[in-house]
Coordinates of N, CA and C and ligand atoms in Angstrom, one line a residue:
M1 N 90.6 82.5 82.5 CA 90.4 82.4 83.9 C 91.7 82.2 84.6
I2 N 91.9 83.0 85.7 CA 93.2 82.8 86.4 C 93.0 81.6 87.3
R3 N 94.0 80.7 87.2 CA 94.0 79.5 88.0 C 94.9 79.6 89.2
E4 N 94.6 78.8 90.2 CA 95.4 78.8 91.4 C 96.8 78.1 91.2
V5 N 97.9 78.8 91.6 CA 99.2 78.3 91.4 C 99.6 77.4 92.6
R6 N 99.9 76.1 92.2 CA 100.3 75.2 93.2 C 101.7 75.4 93.7
L7 N 101.9 75.3 95.0 CA 103.2 75.6 95.7 C 104.0 74.4 96.0
L8 N 105.3 74.6 96.2 CA 106.2 73.5 96.7 C 105.6 72.7 97.8
G9 N 105.6 71.4 97.7 CA 104.9 70.5 98.7 C 103.7 69.9 98.1
D10 N 103.1 70.5 97.0 CA 102.0 69.9 96.4 C 102.5 68.7 95.5
P11 N 102.0 67.5 95.7 CA 102.5 66.4 94.9 C 102.4 66.5 93.4
V12 N 101.5 67.3 92.9 CA 101.3 67.4 91.5 C 102.6 68.0 90.8
L13 N 103.3 68.8 91.6 CA 104.6 69.3 91.0 C 105.7 68.3 90.8
R14 N 105.5 67.1 91.4 CA 106.5 66.1 91.3 C 106.0 64.9 90.4
K15 N 104.8 65.1 89.8 CA 104.3 64.1 88.9 C 104.8 64.3 87.5
K16 N 105.2 63.2 86.8 CA 105.5 63.3 85.4 C 104.3 63.5 84.6
T17 N 104.3 64.3 83.6 CA 103.1 64.7 82.8 C 102.9 63.8 81.6
R18 N 101.7 63.8 81.1 CA 101.3 63.0 80.0 C 101.3 63.8 78.7
E19 N 101.6 63.2 77.6 CA 101.6 63.9 76.3 C 100.2 64.3 75.9
V20 N 100.0 65.5 75.3 CA 98.7 65.9 74.8 C 98.4 65.1 73.6
E21 N 97.2 64.6 73.5 CA 96.8 63.9 72.3 C 95.6 64.5 71.6
A22 N 94.8 65.3 72.3 CA 93.7 66.0 71.7 C 93.9 67.5 71.6
F23 N 93.9 67.9 70.4 CA 94.1 69.4 70.1 C 92.7 70.0 69.9
D24 N 92.0 70.2 71.0 CA 90.6 70.6 71.0 C 90.4 71.9 71.8
E25 N 89.1 72.2 72.0 CA 88.7 73.4 72.7 C 89.3 73.4 74.1
E26 N 89.3 72.2 74.7 CA 89.8 72.1 76.1 C 91.3 72.5 76.2
L27 N 92.1 72.1 75.2 CA 93.5 72.5 75.2 C 93.6 74.0 75.0
A28 N 92.8 74.5 74.1 CA 92.9 76.0 73.9 C 92.5 76.7 75.1
E29 N 91.5 76.2 75.9 CA 91.1 76.9 77.1 C 92.2 76.8 78.2
L30 N 92.9 75.6 78.2 CA 94.0 75.5 79.2 C 95.1 76.4 78.9
L31 N 95.5 76.6 77.6 CA 96.5 77.5 77.2 C 96.2 78.9 77.5
D32 N 94.9 79.3 77.2 CA 94.5 80.7 77.5 C 94.6 80.9 79.0
D33 N 94.1 80.0 79.8 CA 94.1 80.2 81.3 C 95.6 80.2 81.8
M34 N 96.4 79.4 81.2 CA 97.8 79.4 81.7 C 98.5 80.8 81.4
A35 N 98.2 81.3 80.2 CA 98.8 82.6 79.8 C 98.3 83.7 80.8
E36 N 97.0 83.7 81.0 CA 96.3 84.7 81.9 C 96.9 84.6 83.3
T37 N 97.1 83.4 83.8 CA 97.7 83.1 85.1 C 99.1 83.6 85.2
M38 N 99.9 83.3 84.1 CA 101.3 83.7 84.1 C 101.4 85.2 84.1
Y39 N 100.6 85.9 83.3 CA 100.7 87.4 83.3 C 100.2 88.0 84.6
H40 N 99.2 87.4 85.2 CA 98.6 87.9 86.4 C 99.7 87.8 87.6
Y41 N 100.4 86.7 87.6 CA 101.4 86.6 88.7 C 102.8 87.1 88.3
E42 N 102.9 87.7 87.1 CA 104.1 88.3 86.6 C 105.3 87.3 86.5
G43 N 104.9 86.1 86.0 CA 105.9 85.1 85.7 C 106.4 85.2 84.3
I44 N 107.6 84.6 84.0 CA 108.0 84.6 82.6 C 107.7 83.2 82.0
G45 N 107.2 82.3 82.8 CA 106.8 81.0 82.3 C 105.9 80.3 83.3
L46 N 105.1 79.4 82.7 CA 104.2 78.6 83.6 C 104.0 77.2 83.0
A47 N 104.1 76.2 83.7 CA 103.9 74.8 83.2 C 102.6 74.3 83.8
A48 N 102.0 73.4 83.1 CA 100.6 72.9 83.5 C 100.6 72.3 84.9
P49 N 101.6 71.6 85.3 CA 101.5 71.0 86.7 C 101.4 72.1 87.8
Q50 N 101.9 73.3 87.4 CA 101.8 74.4 88.4 C 100.4 74.9 88.6
I51 N 99.5 74.5 87.7 CA 98.0 74.8 88.0 C 97.3 73.4 88.2
G52 N 98.1 72.4 88.5 CA 97.4 71.1 88.9 C 97.1 70.2 87.7
I53 N 97.6 70.5 86.5 CA 97.3 69.7 85.3 C 98.5 68.9 84.9
D54 N 98.3 67.5 84.8 CA 99.5 66.7 84.5 C 99.6 66.5 83.0
L55 N 99.7 67.6 82.2 CA 99.9 67.5 80.8 C 101.2 68.2 80.3
R56 N 101.8 67.7 79.2 CA 103.0 68.4 78.7 C 102.7 69.7 78.0
V57 N 102.4 70.7 78.8 CA 102.0 72.0 78.2 C 102.7 73.1 79.0
T58 N 103.3 74.1 78.3 CA 103.9 75.2 79.0 C 103.7 76.5 78.2
V59 N 103.7 77.6 78.9 CA 103.6 78.9 78.2 C 104.8 79.8 78.7
L60 N 105.3 80.7 77.9 CA 106.4 81.5 78.3 C 106.2 82.9 77.6
D61 N 106.8 83.9 78.3 CA 106.9 85.3 77.7 C 108.0 86.0 78.5
V62 N 109.1 86.1 77.8 CA 110.3 86.7 78.4 C 110.4 88.2 78.0
T63 N 109.4 88.7 77.2 CA 109.5 90.1 76.8 C 109.1 91.1 77.8
Q64 N 109.4 92.4 77.6 CA 109.0 93.4 78.6 C 107.5 93.8 78.5
E65 N 107.0 93.6 77.3 CA 105.6 94.2 77.0 C 104.5 93.6 77.8
R66 N 104.5 92.3 78.0 CA 103.5 91.6 78.9 C 102.1 91.8 78.3
D67 N 102.0 92.0 77.0 CA 100.6 92.2 76.4 C 100.2 91.0 75.6
G68 N 100.9 89.9 75.6 CA 100.5 88.8 74.8 C 101.3 88.7 73.5
S69 N 101.9 89.8 73.1 CA 102.6 89.8 71.8 C 103.9 88.9 71.8
G70 N 104.4 88.6 73.0 CA 105.6 87.8 73.2 C 105.3 86.4 73.7
L71 N 104.0 86.0 73.7 CA 103.5 84.7 74.2 C 104.0 83.6 73.4
I72 N 104.6 82.6 74.0 CA 105.0 81.3 73.3 C 104.3 80.2 74.0
E73 N 103.6 79.4 73.2 CA 102.9 78.2 73.7 C 103.6 76.9 73.2
L74 N 103.9 76.1 74.1 CA 104.6 74.8 73.8 C 103.8 73.6 74.2
V75 N 103.4 72.8 73.3 CA 102.7 71.5 73.6 C 103.6 70.4 73.3
N76 N 103.7 69.4 74.2 CA 104.6 68.3 74.1 C 106.1 68.7 73.8
P77 N 106.6 69.7 74.4 CA 108.0 70.2 74.1 C 109.0 69.1 74.5
R78 N 110.1 69.1 73.7 CA 111.2 68.2 74.0 C 112.5 68.9 73.6
I79 N 113.5 68.9 74.5 CA 114.8 69.4 74.1 C 115.6 68.4 73.2
V80 N 115.9 68.9 72.0 CA 116.6 67.9 71.1 C 118.1 68.2 71.0
E81 N 118.5 69.4 71.4 CA 119.9 69.8 71.4 C 120.2 70.8 72.5
S82 N 121.4 70.6 73.1 CA 121.8 71.7 74.0 C 123.3 71.8 74.0
S83 N 123.8 73.0 74.3 CA 125.2 73.2 74.3 C 125.6 74.3 75.3
G84 N 126.8 74.1 75.8 CA 127.4 75.1 76.7 C 126.7 75.0 78.1
T85 N 127.3 75.7 79.1 CA 126.6 75.8 80.3 C 126.8 77.3 80.8
I86 N 125.8 77.8 81.5 CA 125.9 79.1 82.0 C 125.2 79.2 83.3
P87 N 125.8 79.9 84.3 CA 125.1 80.1 85.6 C 124.2 81.3 85.6
S88 N 123.1 81.3 86.2 CA 122.2 82.4 86.3 C 121.2 82.3 87.5
E89 N 120.7 83.4 87.9 CA 119.7 83.4 88.9 C 118.4 83.0 88.4
E90 N 117.7 82.2 89.3 CA 116.4 81.7 88.9 C 115.4 81.7 90.1
G91 N 114.1 81.8 89.7 CA 113.1 81.7 90.7 C 111.9 80.9 90.1
C92 N 110.8 80.7 90.9 CA 109.7 79.9 90.4 C 108.4 80.4 91.1
L93 N 107.4 80.6 90.3 CA 106.1 81.0 90.9 C 105.6 80.0 92.0
S94 N 106.0 78.7 91.9 CA 105.6 77.7 92.9 C 106.5 77.7 94.1
I95 N 107.6 78.5 94.1 CA 108.5 78.6 95.2 C 108.8 80.1 95.5
P96 N 107.7 80.8 95.9 CA 107.9 82.3 96.1 C 108.9 82.5 97.2
G97 N 109.7 83.6 97.1 CA 110.6 84.0 98.2 C 112.0 83.3 98.0
V98 N 112.2 82.5 96.9 CA 113.5 81.9 96.7 C 114.1 82.2 95.4
V99 N 115.3 82.8 95.4 CA 116.0 83.0 94.1 C 117.4 82.5 94.3
E100 N 117.8 81.6 93.4 CA 119.2 81.0 93.6 C 119.8 80.9 92.2
T101 N 121.1 80.9 92.2 CA 121.9 80.7 91.0 C 122.2 79.2 90.7
I102 N 121.8 78.8 89.5 CA 122.0 77.4 89.1 C 122.6 77.5 87.7
E103 N 123.2 76.3 87.3 CA 123.7 76.2 85.9 C 122.8 75.5 85.0
R104 N 122.7 76.0 83.8 CA 121.9 75.3 82.8 C 122.7 75.4 81.5
A105 N 122.2 74.7 80.5 CA 122.7 74.8 79.1 C 122.6 76.2 78.6
A106 N 123.6 76.7 77.9 CA 123.6 78.1 77.4 C 122.6 78.2 76.2
E107 N 122.5 77.1 75.4 CA 121.6 77.2 74.2 C 120.9 75.8 74.1
V108 N 119.7 75.9 73.7 CA 118.9 74.7 73.5 C 118.0 74.8 72.3
E109 N 117.7 73.7 71.7 CA 116.7 73.6 70.6 C 115.6 72.7 71.1
V110 N 114.4 73.2 70.9 CA 113.2 72.5 71.4 C 112.2 72.2 70.3
E111 N 111.8 70.9 70.2 CA 110.8 70.5 69.3 C 109.5 70.5 70.0
H112 N 108.4 71.0 69.4 CA 107.1 71.1 70.1 C 106.0 71.1 69.1
L113 N 104.8 71.1 69.6 CA 103.6 71.3 68.8 C 102.9 72.6 69.2
D114 N 102.1 73.2 68.2 CA 101.3 74.3 68.6 C 99.9 73.8 69.0
R115 N 99.0 74.8 69.3 CA 97.7 74.4 69.9 C 96.9 73.7 68.9
S116 N 97.2 73.7 67.6 CA 96.5 72.9 66.6 C 97.2 71.6 66.3
G117 N 98.3 71.4 66.9 CA 99.0 70.1 66.7 C 100.1 70.2 65.6
E118 N 100.4 71.4 65.1 CA 101.4 71.6 64.1 C 102.8 71.5 64.8
P119 N 103.7 70.7 64.2 CA 105.1 70.7 64.8 C 105.9 71.9 64.4
A120 N 106.8 72.3 65.3 CA 107.7 73.4 65.1 C 108.9 73.2 66.0
T121 N 110.0 74.0 65.6 CA 111.2 74.0 66.4 C 111.5 75.4 66.8
I122 N 112.0 75.5 68.1 CA 112.4 76.9 68.5 C 113.7 76.8 69.2
A123 N 114.6 77.8 68.9 CA 115.9 77.8 69.6 C 115.9 78.8 70.7
G124 N 116.6 78.5 71.7 CA 116.6 79.4 72.9 C 118.0 79.6 73.5
S125 N 118.3 80.9 73.8 CA 119.5 81.2 74.5 C 119.1 82.3 75.5
E126 N 120.1 82.7 76.3 CA 119.9 83.7 77.3 C 118.6 83.5 78.1
L127 N 117.8 84.5 78.4 CA 116.7 84.4 79.3 C 115.6 83.3 78.8
F128 N 115.4 83.3 77.5 CA 114.4 82.4 77.0 C 114.9 80.9 77.1
G129 N 116.2 80.8 76.8 CA 116.8 79.4 76.8 C 116.7 78.9 78.2
R130 N 117.0 79.7 79.2 CA 116.9 79.3 80.6 C 115.5 79.0 81.0
A131 N 114.6 79.9 80.7 CA 113.2 79.7 81.1 C 112.6 78.4 80.5
V132 N 112.9 78.2 79.2 CA 112.3 77.0 78.6 C 112.8 75.7 79.2
Q133 N 114.1 75.7 79.6 CA 114.6 74.5 80.3 C 113.9 74.3 81.7
H134 N 113.7 75.5 82.4 CA 113.0 75.5 83.7 C 111.6 74.9 83.5
E135 N 110.9 75.3 82.5 CA 109.5 74.9 82.3 C 109.4 73.4 81.9
I136 N 110.3 73.0 81.0 CA 110.3 71.6 80.5 C 110.7 70.7 81.7
D137 N 111.5 71.2 82.6 CA 111.8 70.4 83.9 C 110.5 70.2 84.6
H138 N 109.7 71.2 84.7 CA 108.4 71.1 85.5 C 107.6 69.9 84.9
L139 N 107.7 69.7 83.6 CA 106.9 68.6 83.0 C 107.4 67.2 83.3
E140 N 108.7 67.2 83.9 CA 109.3 65.9 84.4 C 109.2 65.8 85.9
G141 N 108.5 66.8 86.5 CA 108.4 66.8 88.0 C 109.7 67.3 88.6
V142 N 110.5 68.0 87.9 CA 111.8 68.6 88.4 C 111.6 70.0 88.7
L143 N 112.1 70.5 89.9 CA 112.1 71.9 90.3 C 113.6 72.4 90.3
F144 N 113.7 73.7 90.1 CA 115.1 74.3 90.0 C 115.9 74.1 91.3
I145 N 115.2 74.0 92.4 CA 116.0 73.8 93.7 C 116.6 72.4 93.7
D146 N 116.2 71.5 92.8 CA 116.8 70.1 92.8 C 118.2 70.2 92.4
Y147 N 118.6 71.3 91.7 CA 120.0 71.4 91.2 C 120.9 71.9 92.3
L148 N 120.4 72.4 93.5 CA 121.2 72.8 94.6 C 121.7 71.7 95.4
G149 N 122.8 71.9 96.1 CA 123.3 70.9 97.0 C 122.2 70.6 98.1
A150 N 122.4 69.4 98.8 CA 121.4 69.0 99.8 C 121.2 70.1 100.9
L151 N 122.3 70.6 101.4 CA 122.3 71.5 102.5 C 121.6 72.8 102.1
K152 N 122.0 73.3 100.9 CA 121.5 74.6 100.4 C 120.0 74.4 100.1
R153 N 119.6 73.2 99.6 CA 118.2 73.0 99.3 C 117.3 73.0 100.6
K154 N 117.9 72.4 101.6 CA 117.2 72.4 102.9 C 117.0 73.8 103.4
L155 N 118.0 74.7 103.2 CA 117.9 76.1 103.6 C 116.9 76.8 102.9
V156 N 116.8 76.6 101.6 CA 115.9 77.4 100.8 C 114.4 76.9 101.0
V157 N 114.3 75.7 101.3 CA 112.9 75.2 101.6 C 112.4 75.8 102.9
R158 N 113.3 76.0 103.9 CA 113.0 76.6 105.1 C 112.6 78.1 104.8
Q159 N 113.4 78.7 104.0 CA 113.2 80.1 103.6 C 111.9 80.3 102.9
F160 N 111.5 79.3 102.1 CA 110.2 79.4 101.4 C 109.0 79.2 102.4
K161 N 109.2 78.3 103.3 CA 108.1 78.1 104.3 C 108.0 79.3 105.2
K162 N 109.1 80.0 105.5 CA 109.0 81.2 106.4 C 108.3 82.3 105.6
A163 N 108.6 82.5 104.3 CA 108.0 83.5 103.5 C 106.5 83.3 103.4
L164 N 106.1 82.0 103.3 CA 104.7 81.6 103.3 C 104.0 82.0 104.6
E165 N 104.6 81.7 105.7 CA 104.1 82.0 107.0 C 103.9 83.5 107.2
E166 N 104.9 84.2 106.8 CA 104.8 85.7 106.9 C 103.7 86.3 106.1
Q167 N 103.5 85.7 104.9 CA 102.5 86.1 104.0 C 101.1 85.8 104.6
A168 N 101.0 84.7 105.2 CA 99.7 84.2 105.8 C 99.4 85.2 107.0
S169 N 100.4 85.6 107.8 CA 100.2 86.4 108.9 C 99.8 87.8 108.6
T170 N 100.3 88.3 107.4 CA 99.9 89.7 107.0 C 98.5 89.7 106.4
E171 N 98.1 88.5 105.9 CA 96.7 88.4 105.3 C 95.6 88.2 106.4
R172 N 96.1 87.8 107.5 CA 95.1 87.5 108.6 C 94.4 88.8 109.1
Ligands
CO1 CO1 108.8 77.2 87.9

């Protein structure tokens, strides 16, 4: 089921998430819905708070195929190593209309569980490395615009609100 994506200003995006403790049917359904929602809105990643759920869960797919073959599910992910820094452009399904360049670690290593609770480690660099840092930030209530300077952030929030208004007026 495609879920509604929460937008900047929704308090759930600022809430710190809880660890998943039950690896049950409900978690499987959440992961399935998150993947479906991510593909529907053409995102490369989606974190549970973005659909209003305060759990440490995220899905990603940075491949071109978009058919589920590149889907990665991370439950209770945690960055255990990071190295280097690299600037790159970033956007977010919760902040449509905004793309800004920010710096992140060039390489990260992430410990996580799969949907059945099995532990695993995944290394990330380039697009996946960036996306996974962005999604794990969501689980801490952090958005990519938080890395911008105060003035720039004010500007992009205005830009986001304007894009929303324009969208609303074309839908009317
Ligand atoms: Co995002």
